[in-house]
PDB file of C-alpha atoms in Angstrom:
ATOM      1  CA  MET A   1       4.485-150.820  78.526  1.00 85.00           C
ATOM      2  CA  ASN A   2       5.635-149.695  81.865  1.00 94.00           C
ATOM      3  CA  MET A   3       5.270-146.080  83.131  1.00 98.00           C
ATOM      4  CA  GLU A   4       7.667-144.323  85.390  1.00 98.00           C
ATOM      5  CA  LEU A   5       8.141-140.964  87.110  1.00 98.00           C
ATOM      6  CA  VAL A   6      11.401-139.170  86.349  1.00 98.00           C
ATOM      7  CA  PHE A   7      12.237-136.610  88.952  1.00 98.00           C
ATOM      8  CA  LEU A   8      14.053-133.854  87.147  1.00 98.00           C
ATOM      9  CA  GLY A   9      14.367-131.730  90.365  1.00 98.00           C
ATOM     10  CA  THR A  10      13.418-132.234  93.929  1.00 98.00           C
ATOM     11  CA  GLY A  11      14.245-128.919  95.692  1.00 98.00           C
ATOM     12  CA  SER A  12      12.336-125.968  96.940  1.00 98.00           C
ATOM     13  CA  ALA A  13      12.546-122.512  95.411  1.00 98.00           C
ATOM     14  CA  MET A  14      15.994-121.270  96.766  1.00 98.00           C
ATOM     15  CA  VAL A  15      18.019-124.434  96.362  1.00 98.00           C
ATOM     16  CA  THR A  16      21.486-124.395  94.850  1.00 98.00           C
ATOM     17  CA  ARG A  17      22.598-128.005  95.428  1.00 98.00           C
ATOM     18  CA  CYS A  18      19.761-129.593  93.409  1.00 98.00           C
ATOM     19  CA  TYR A  19      17.236-128.365  90.874  1.00 98.00           C
ATOM     20  CA  ASN A  20      13.758-127.088  91.623  1.00 98.00           C
ATOM     21  CA  THR A  21      10.938-129.590  91.928  1.00 98.00           C
ATOM     22  CA  CYS A  22       9.677-130.769  88.523  1.00 99.00           C
ATOM     23  CA  PHE A  23       9.016-134.259  87.093  1.00 99.00           C
ATOM     24  CA  ALA A  24       7.988-136.196  84.013  1.00 98.00           C
ATOM     25  CA  PHE A  25       5.734-139.170  83.427  1.00 98.00           C
ATOM     26  CA  ARG A  26       7.536-141.324  80.880  1.00 98.00           C
ATOM     27  CA  GLN A  27       6.248-144.325  79.010  1.00 97.00           C
ATOM     28  CA  GLY A  28       8.475-145.470  76.101  1.00 95.00           C
ATOM     29  CA  GLU A  29       9.310-142.329  74.229  1.00 93.00           C
ATOM     30  CA  ALA A  30       6.332-140.430  75.307  1.00 97.00           C
ATOM     31  CA  CYS A  31       6.698-137.773  78.057  1.00 98.00           C
ATOM     32  CA  PHE A  32       4.348-135.582  80.074  1.00 98.00           C
ATOM     33  CA  LEU A  33       6.173-132.794  81.950  1.00 98.00           C
ATOM     34  CA  VAL A  34       4.860-131.261  85.198  1.00 99.00           C
ATOM     35  CA  ASP A  35       6.482-127.945  85.917  1.00 99.00           C
ATOM     36  CA  ALA A  36       9.931-126.982  84.622  1.00 98.00           C
ATOM     37  CA  GLY A  37      11.829-125.422  87.482  1.00 98.00           C
ATOM     38  CA  GLY A  38      13.168-121.792  87.602  1.00 98.00           C
ATOM     39  CA  GLY A  39      15.294-121.538  84.484  1.00 97.00           C
ATOM     40  CA  ASN A  40      17.121-123.086  81.545  1.00 98.00           C
ATOM     41  CA  GLY A  41      18.561-125.661  83.968  1.00 98.00           C
ATOM     42  CA  ILE A  42      15.658-127.734  82.659  1.00 98.00           C
ATOM     43  CA  PHE A  43      17.721-128.358  79.503  1.00 98.00           C
ATOM     44  CA  ASN A  44      20.460-129.985  81.522  1.00 98.00           C
ATOM     45  CA  GLN A  45      18.096-132.170  83.605  1.00 98.00           C
ATOM     46  CA  LEU A  46      16.175-133.401  80.575  1.00 98.00           C
ATOM     47  CA  GLU A  47      19.465-134.140  78.832  1.00 98.00           C
ATOM     48  CA  LYS A  48      20.842-136.077  81.835  1.00 98.00           C
ATOM     49  CA  ALA A  49      17.527-137.982  82.068  1.00 98.00           C
ATOM     50  CA  GLY A  50      17.753-138.938  78.454  1.00 98.00           C
ATOM     51  CA  ILE A  51      14.488-137.158  77.559  1.00 98.00           C
ATOM     52  CA  ALA A  52      14.394-135.611  74.040  1.00 98.00           C
ATOM     53  CA  PHE A  53      12.327-132.411  73.617  1.00 98.00           C
ATOM     54  CA  THR A  54      10.621-134.099  70.700  1.00 98.00           C
ATOM     55  CA  SER A  55       9.069-136.600  73.163  1.00 98.00           C
ATOM     56  CA  VAL A  56       7.543-133.871  75.339  1.00 98.00           C
ATOM     57  CA  ARG A  57       4.101-133.562  73.931  1.00 98.00           C
ATOM     58  CA  ARG A  58       2.176-132.059  76.928  1.00 98.00           C
ATOM     59  CA  MET A  59       3.122-130.015  80.012  1.00 99.00           C
ATOM     60  CA  PHE A  60       1.182-128.939  83.152  1.00 99.00           C
ATOM     61  CA  VAL A  61       2.249-125.891  85.122  1.00 99.00           C
ATOM     62  CA  THR A  62       0.878-125.988  88.670  1.00 98.00           C
ATOM     63  CA  HIS A  63       1.299-122.324  89.522  1.00 98.00           C
ATOM     64  CA  ALA A  64       3.070-119.088  88.587  1.00 98.00           C
ATOM     65  CA  HIS A  65       5.883-119.063  91.221  1.00 98.00           C
ATOM     66  CA  THR A  66       9.255-118.514  89.642  1.00 98.00           C
ATOM     67  CA  ASP A  67      10.661-121.944  90.542  1.00 98.00           C
ATOM     68  CA  HIS A  68       7.895-123.665  88.618  1.00 98.00           C
ATOM     69  CA  ILE A  69       7.082-121.354  85.596  1.00 98.00           C
ATOM     70  CA  LEU A  70      10.132-119.764  84.396  1.00 98.00           C
ATOM     71  CA  GLY A  71      11.628-123.065  83.148  1.00 98.00           C
ATOM     72  CA  ALA A  72       8.396-123.441  81.178  1.00 98.00           C
ATOM     73  CA  ILE A  73       9.435-120.334  79.048  1.00 98.00           C
ATOM     74  CA  TRP A  74      12.620-122.164  78.072  1.00 98.00           C
ATOM     75  CA  VAL A  75      10.691-125.310  77.153  1.00 98.00           C
ATOM     76  CA  VAL A  76       8.347-123.289  74.871  1.00 98.00           C
ATOM     77  CA  ARG A  77      11.378-121.609  73.279  1.00 98.00           C
ATOM     78  CA  LYS A  78      13.119-124.900  72.558  1.00 98.00           C
ATOM     79  CA  ILE A  79      10.013-126.637  71.245  1.00 98.00           C
ATOM     80  CA  ALA A  80       9.175-123.688  68.959  1.00 98.00           C
ATOM     81  CA  THR A  81      12.777-123.637  67.686  1.00 98.00           C
ATOM     82  CA  LEU A  82      12.534-127.311  66.881  1.00 98.00           C
ATOM     83  CA  MET A  83       9.129-126.570  65.163  1.00 98.00           C
ATOM     84  CA  SER A  84      10.769-123.816  62.997  1.00 98.00           C
ATOM     85  CA  LYS A  85      13.500-126.462  61.818  1.00 98.00           C
ATOM     86  CA  GLY A  86      10.834-129.117  61.098  1.00 98.00           C
ATOM     87  CA  LYS A  87      12.125-131.300  63.849  1.00 98.00           C
ATOM     88  CA  TYR A  88       9.019-131.341  65.992  1.00 98.00           C
ATOM     89  CA  THR A  89       5.814-132.903  64.686  1.00 96.00           C
ATOM     90  CA  GLY A  90       2.291-132.154  65.874  1.00 97.00           C
ATOM     91  CA  ASP A  91       1.173-129.640  68.618  1.00 98.00           C
ATOM     92  CA  PHE A  92       2.522-128.958  72.017  1.00 98.00           C
ATOM     93  CA  VAL A  93      -0.018-128.303  74.706  1.00 98.00           C
ATOM     94  CA  VAL A  94       0.584-126.515  78.060  1.00 98.00           C
ATOM     95  CA  TYR A  95      -2.127-126.835  80.690  1.00 99.00           C
ATOM     96  CA  GLY A  96      -2.661-124.481  83.547  1.00 98.00           C
ATOM     97  CA  HIS A  97      -5.265-122.423  85.428  1.00 98.00           C
ATOM     98  CA  GLU A  98      -6.204-118.973  84.312  1.00 98.00           C
ATOM     99  CA  GLY A  99      -3.292-117.208  86.208  1.00 98.00           C
ATOM    100  CA  VAL A 100      -0.811-119.542  84.958  1.00 98.00           C
ATOM    101  CA  ILE A 101      -1.881-119.110  81.255  1.00 98.00           C
ATOM    102  CA  GLU A 102      -1.909-115.349  81.658  1.00 98.00           C
ATOM    103  CA  ALA A 103       1.490-115.205  83.193  1.00 98.00           C
ATOM    104  CA  LEU A 104       3.021-117.572  80.739  1.00 98.00           C
ATOM    105  CA  THR A 105       1.519-115.692  77.797  1.00 98.00           C
ATOM    106  CA  VAL A 106       2.895-112.431  79.086  1.00 98.00           C
ATOM    107  CA  PHE A 107       6.352-113.779  80.007  1.00 98.00           C
ATOM    108  CA  CYS A 108       6.729-115.371  76.545  1.00 98.00           C
ATOM    109  CA  ARG A 109       5.609-112.306  74.622  1.00 97.00           C
ATOM    110  CA  LEU A 110       7.943-110.009  76.661  1.00 98.00           C
ATOM    111  CA  THR A 111      11.057-112.268  76.563  1.00 98.00           C
ATOM    112  CA  LEU A 112      10.896-114.354  73.422  1.00 98.00           C
ATOM    113  CA  PRO A 113      11.547-113.316  69.859  1.00 97.00           C
ATOM    114  CA  GLY A 114       8.815-112.937  67.388  1.00 97.00           C
ATOM    115  CA  LYS A 115       9.841-116.019  65.417  1.00 96.00           C
ATOM    116  CA  ILE A 116       9.169-118.077  68.497  1.00 97.00           C
ATOM    117  CA  VAL A 117       6.116-116.301  69.717  1.00 98.00           C
ATOM    118  CA  LYS A 118       4.378-116.862  66.376  1.00 98.00           C
ATOM    119  CA  TYR A 119       3.953-120.584  67.189  1.00 98.00           C
ATOM    120  CA  ILE A 120       1.970-119.730  70.403  1.00 98.00           C
ATOM    121  CA  GLY A 121      -1.788-120.006  69.640  1.00 97.00           C
ATOM    122  CA  GLU A 122      -0.983-122.042  66.602  1.00 96.00           C
ATOM    123  CA  ARG A 123       1.084-125.164  67.256  1.00 98.00           C
ATOM    124  CA  ILE A 124       1.789-124.263  70.833  1.00 98.00           C
ATOM    125  CA  VAL A 125      -1.426-124.244  72.670  1.00 98.00           C
ATOM    126  CA  PHE A 126      -1.951-122.780  76.245  1.00 98.00           C
ATOM    127  CA  GLN A 127      -5.057-124.612  77.521  1.00 98.00           C
ATOM    128  CA  GLU A 128      -6.751-123.314  80.515  1.00 98.00           C
ATOM    129  CA  VAL A 129      -7.999-125.850  83.097  1.00 98.00           C
ATOM    130  CA  LYS A 130     -10.671-125.183  85.779  1.00 98.00           C
ATOM    131  CA  GLU A 131     -11.614-127.047  88.930  1.00 98.00           C
ATOM    132  CA  GLY A 132     -12.703-130.543  87.905  1.00 98.00           C
ATOM    133  CA  SER A 133     -11.357-130.209  84.282  1.00 98.00           C
ATOM    134  CA  ARG A 134     -10.544-133.504  82.728  1.00 98.00           C
ATOM    135  CA  VAL A 135      -8.111-134.321  79.917  1.00 98.00           C
ATOM    136  CA  GLU A 136      -6.429-137.493  78.754  1.00 98.00           C
ATOM    137  CA  VAL A 137      -2.629-137.652  78.341  1.00 98.00           C
ATOM    138  CA  MET A 138      -0.544-140.805  77.542  1.00 97.00           C
ATOM    139  CA  GLY A 139      -3.557-143.036  78.366  1.00 97.00           C
ATOM    140  CA  MET A 140      -4.003-141.471  81.769  1.00 98.00           C
ATOM    141  CA  GLY A 141      -7.259-139.616  82.772  1.00 98.00           C
ATOM    142  CA  LEU A 142      -6.188-136.461  84.418  1.00 98.00           C
ATOM    143  CA  GLN A 143      -8.519-134.361  86.674  1.00 98.00           C
ATOM    144  CA  PHE A 144      -7.294-131.030  87.894  1.00 98.00           C
ATOM    145  CA  PHE A 145      -8.250-129.343  91.141  1.00 98.00           C
ATOM    146  CA  ASP A 146      -7.618-126.134  93.072  1.00 98.00           C
ATOM    147  CA  ILE A 147      -5.440-126.993  96.128  1.00 98.00           C
ATOM    148  CA  ALA A 148      -6.769-123.917  98.007  1.00 98.00           C
ATOM    149  CA  SER A 149      -3.349-122.240  98.361  1.00 96.00           C
ATOM    150  CA  THR A 150      -2.979-119.464 100.860  1.00 87.00           C
ATOM    151  CA  LYS A 151      -0.225-117.795  98.899  1.00 92.00           C
ATOM    152  CA  MET A 152      -0.974-118.053  95.216  1.00 97.00           C
ATOM    153  CA  LYS A 153      -3.552-119.949  93.189  1.00 98.00           C
ATOM    154  CA  GLN A 154      -2.266-123.336  92.479  1.00 98.00           C
ATOM    155  CA  PHE A 155      -3.737-126.515  90.927  1.00 98.00           C
ATOM    156  CA  GLY A 156      -2.862-130.156  91.630  1.00 98.00           C
ATOM    157  CA  PHE A 157      -4.222-133.173  89.697  1.00 98.00           C
ATOM    158  CA  ARG A 158      -5.356-136.733  90.061  1.00 98.00           C
ATOM    159  CA  ALA A 159      -4.327-139.248  87.380  1.00 98.00           C
ATOM    160  CA  ASP A 160      -6.089-142.508  86.670  1.00 98.00           C
ATOM    161  CA  LEU A 161      -3.213-144.544  85.390  1.00 98.00           C
ATOM    162  CA  PRO A 162      -3.598-147.026  82.493  1.00 96.00           C
ATOM    163  CA  ASP A 163      -3.088-150.000  84.856  1.00 96.00           C
ATOM    164  CA  GLY A 164      -6.157-148.944  86.969  1.00 97.00           C
ATOM    165  CA  LYS A 165      -4.282-147.367  89.821  1.00 98.00           C
ATOM    166  CA  SER A 166      -4.351-143.634  90.752  1.00 98.00           C
ATOM    167  CA  LEU A 167      -1.901-140.967  91.579  1.00 98.00           C
ATOM    168  CA  ALA A 168      -2.513-137.597  93.311  1.00 98.00           C
ATOM    169  CA  CYS A 169      -0.196-134.582  93.067  1.00 98.00           C
ATOM    170  CA  LEU A 170      -0.746-131.910  95.773  1.00 98.00           C
ATOM    171  CA  GLY A 171       1.549-129.361  94.225  1.00 97.00           C
ATOM    172  CA  ASP A 172       4.017-127.687  96.796  1.00 97.00           C
ATOM    173  CA  GLU A 173       1.776-126.570  99.652  1.00 96.00           C
ATOM    174  CA  PRO A 174       0.184-128.376 102.533  1.00 96.00           C
ATOM    175  CA  TYR A 175      -2.985-130.469 101.996  1.00 97.00           C
ATOM    176  CA  ASN A 176      -6.374-128.704 102.314  1.00 98.00           C
ATOM    177  CA  GLU A 177      -9.393-130.782 103.323  1.00 98.00           C
ATOM    178  CA  VAL A 178     -11.424-129.463 100.320  1.00 98.00           C
ATOM    179  CA  CYS A 179      -9.208-131.682  98.149  1.00 98.00           C
ATOM    180  CA  ARG A 180     -10.185-134.987  99.900  1.00 98.00           C
ATOM    181  CA  GLU A 181     -12.275-136.287  97.078  1.00 97.00           C
ATOM    182  CA  TYR A 182      -9.348-136.077  94.681  1.00 98.00           C
ATOM    183  CA  VAL A 183      -6.775-137.485  97.038  1.00 98.00           C
ATOM    184  CA  GLN A 184      -8.276-139.999  99.382  1.00 98.00           C
ATOM    185  CA  GLY A 185      -7.256-143.688  98.748  1.00 98.00           C
ATOM    186  CA  ALA A 186      -4.829-142.753  95.921  1.00 98.00           C
ATOM    187  CA  ASP A 187      -2.260-145.564  95.174  1.00 98.00           C
ATOM    188  CA  TRP A 188       0.397-142.809  95.038  1.00 98.00           C
ATOM    189  CA  LEU A 189       0.590-139.468  96.743  1.00 98.00           C
ATOM    190  CA  LEU A 190       3.047-136.787  95.686  1.00 98.00           C
ATOM    191  CA  CYS A 191       3.615-134.377  98.620  1.00 98.00           C
ATOM    192  CA  GLU A 192       5.965-131.603  99.539  1.00 98.00           C
ATOM    193  CA  ALA A 193       8.060-131.971 102.709  1.00 98.00           C
ATOM    194  CA  PHE A 194      10.079-128.838 103.160  1.00 98.00           C
ATOM    195  CA  CYS A 195      12.288-130.250 105.948  1.00 98.00           C
ATOM    196  CA  LEU A 196      12.288-132.620 108.880  1.00 98.00           C
ATOM    197  CA  TYR A 197       9.952-131.874 111.854  1.00 98.00           C
ATOM    198  CA  ARG A 198      13.009-131.948 114.041  1.00 97.00           C
ATOM    199  CA  ASP A 199      14.480-129.126 111.965  1.00 98.00           C
ATOM    200  CA  ARG A 200      11.432-126.900 111.950  1.00 98.00           C
ATOM    201  CA  GLU A 201      13.003-124.135 113.938  1.00 98.00           C
ATOM    202  CA  ILE A 202      15.881-123.922 111.422  1.00 98.00           C
ATOM    203  CA  PHE A 203      13.855-123.902 108.326  1.00 98.00           C
ATOM    204  CA  SER A 204      10.530-122.426 109.436  1.00 98.00           C
ATOM    205  CA  PRO A 205       8.346-124.543 107.190  1.00 98.00           C
ATOM    206  CA  TYR A 206       4.966-123.392 108.683  1.00 98.00           C
ATOM    207  CA  GLU A 207       5.772-119.675 108.305  1.00 97.00           C
ATOM    208  CA  LYS A 208       6.554-120.535 104.565  1.00 96.00           C
ATOM    209  CA  HIS A 209       3.356-122.433 104.064  1.00 96.00           C
ATOM    210  CA  HIS A 210       5.060-125.881 103.900  1.00 98.00           C
ATOM    211  CA  SER A 211       5.048-129.204 105.637  1.00 98.00           C
ATOM    212  CA  THR A 212       7.596-131.487 107.279  1.00 98.00           C
ATOM    213  CA  ALA A 213       8.303-135.160 106.519  1.00 98.00           C
ATOM    214  CA  ARG A 214       6.369-136.102 109.648  1.00 98.00           C
ATOM    215  CA  ASP A 215       3.369-134.081 108.507  1.00 98.00           C
ATOM    216  CA  ALA A 216       3.424-135.663 105.135  1.00 98.00           C
ATOM    217  CA  GLY A 217       3.493-139.161 106.701  1.00 98.00           C
ATOM    218  CA  ARG A 218       0.576-138.435 108.980  1.00 98.00           C
ATOM    219  CA  LEU A 219      -1.390-137.033 106.055  1.00 98.00           C
ATOM    220  CA  ALA A 220      -0.738-140.054 103.967  1.00 98.00           C
ATOM    221  CA  GLY A 221      -1.897-142.406 106.772  1.00 98.00           C
ATOM    222  CA  SER A 222      -5.066-140.357 107.288  1.00 98.00           C
ATOM    223  CA  LEU A 223      -5.940-140.502 103.569  1.00 98.00           C
ATOM    224  CA  GLY A 224      -5.334-144.205 103.139  1.00 98.00           C
ATOM    225  CA  VAL A 225      -2.788-144.023 100.375  1.00 98.00           C
ATOM    226  CA  LYS A 226      -0.404-146.741  99.550  1.00 98.00           C
ATOM    227  CA  ASN A 227       2.776-145.014  98.320  1.00 98.00           C
ATOM    228  CA  LEU A 228       4.085-141.693  99.437  1.00 98.00           C
ATOM    229  CA  VAL A 229       6.611-139.625  97.547  1.00 98.00           C
ATOM    230  CA  LEU A 230       8.288-136.622  99.180  1.00 98.00           C
ATOM    231  CA  TYR A 231       9.834-133.706  97.239  1.00 98.00           C
ATOM    232  CA  HIS A 232      10.299-129.868  97.299  1.00 98.00           C
ATOM    233  CA  THR A 233      12.758-129.963 100.179  1.00 98.00           C
ATOM    234  CA  GLU A 234      15.518-127.851 101.518  1.00 98.00           C
ATOM    235  CA  ASP A 235      19.050-128.743 100.172  1.00 98.00           C
ATOM    236  CA  ARG A 236      21.412-128.574 103.043  1.00 98.00           C
ATOM    237  CA  ASN A 237      21.114-132.295 103.949  1.00 97.00           C
ATOM    238  CA  LEU A 238      20.963-133.940 100.572  1.00 98.00           C
ATOM    239  CA  ALA A 239      23.559-136.645 101.607  1.00 98.00           C
ATOM    240  CA  THR A 240      21.213-137.941 104.388  1.00 98.00           C
ATOM    241  CA  ARG A 241      17.858-136.723 103.049  1.00 98.00           C
ATOM    242  CA  LYS A 242      16.716-140.158 101.693  1.00 98.00           C
ATOM    243  CA  THR A 243      17.373-141.871 104.999  1.00 98.00           C
ATOM    244  CA  THR A 244      16.245-139.194 107.444  1.00 98.00           C
ATOM    245  CA  TYR A 245      13.023-138.111 105.637  1.00 98.00           C
ATOM    246  CA  THR A 246      11.955-141.701 105.006  1.00 98.00           C
ATOM    247  CA  ALA A 247      12.464-142.593 108.663  1.00 98.00           C
ATOM    248  CA  GLU A 248      10.491-139.553 109.894  1.00 98.00           C
ATOM    249  CA  ALA A 249       7.621-140.103 107.604  1.00 98.00           C
ATOM    250  CA  ALA A 250       7.613-143.832 108.455  1.00 98.00           C
ATOM    251  CA  SER A 251       6.966-142.951 112.175  1.00 98.00           C
ATOM    252  CA  GLU A 252       3.451-141.881 111.007  1.00 98.00           C
ATOM    253  CA  PHE A 253       2.806-143.927 107.821  1.00 98.00           C
ATOM    254  CA  PRO A 254       3.182-147.636 107.291  1.00 98.00           C
ATOM    255  CA  GLY A 255       3.073-147.624 103.499  1.00 98.00           C
ATOM    256  CA  ASN A 256       5.889-147.340 101.009  1.00 98.00           C
ATOM    257  CA  ILE A 257       7.850-144.062 101.162  1.00 98.00           C
ATOM    258  CA  TYR A 258      10.061-142.665  98.354  1.00 98.00           C
ATOM    259  CA  VAL A 259      12.388-139.682  98.751  1.00 98.00           C
ATOM    260  CA  PRO A 260      13.906-139.330  95.255  1.00 98.00           C
ATOM    261  CA  ASP A 261      17.125-137.554  94.443  1.00 98.00           C
ATOM    262  CA  ASP A 262      17.289-135.373  91.245  1.00 98.00           C
ATOM    263  CA  LEU A 263      17.126-137.638  88.119  1.00 98.00           C
ATOM    264  CA  GLU A 264      15.885-140.691  90.024  1.00 98.00           C
ATOM    265  CA  ARG A 265      13.135-142.783  88.470  1.00 98.00           C
ATOM    266  CA  VAL A 266      10.190-144.371  90.326  1.00 98.00           C
ATOM    267  CA  ALA A 267       8.301-147.164  88.551  1.00 98.00           C
ATOM    268  CA  LEU A 268       4.537-146.646  88.719  1.00 98.00           C
ATOM    269  CA  TYR A 269       3.820-150.113  87.187  1.00 95.00           C
TER     270      TYR A 269
END
């Protein structure tokens, strides 16, 4: 059965014309969610994508910035509600590093009613991952790693796909050389590109600890990856983003480049 990435959101933290960056691995009815954006807009995105909450069995939250973790609270609320009505079978597992698990636990206990919170620790499991931790989800072997963020602790992951290929997710900050063992030679690289290099004086990506499309292309070339996916961008140029970001990254990288719009799907195999 084929597996695809469904990009529920592709924008950076302060966007208004698209949703914050989050995506799902989907294979048949099974779904693995990575981040959930900054609010209950995740409901709308999942509905538009045709993804039922009953198919979301696992989730990974990369870090505790608002545009990645707040949507996760709504996911927990929705799944707990379904559990209370007998409409969700089995357990729901959320992976994250220590800081994510601590933040998510506090946010949920402060903001959700007791009838929802009671499921946390029972059928809703917050599972801490550490550097090098391995789990299996949807037939994929996942290995988590610290991206060495300069702002807030953040983890990425390498996925060994069922077809024998590999995918590396670098989160939403520039690559750090300490991550090379997890990323080099990956068939797929998911990488942030806050803006075009030519627009760096407008959007100040480096001051915000982000990269440009040209930087991402150069990185992909140096790491020997085959397919580059760019996301977590500004939203002022959505109409031309696919064309211009692809062209700029291609000036440094000869492989396949994908610049997905919200709700776009990319077939992994």
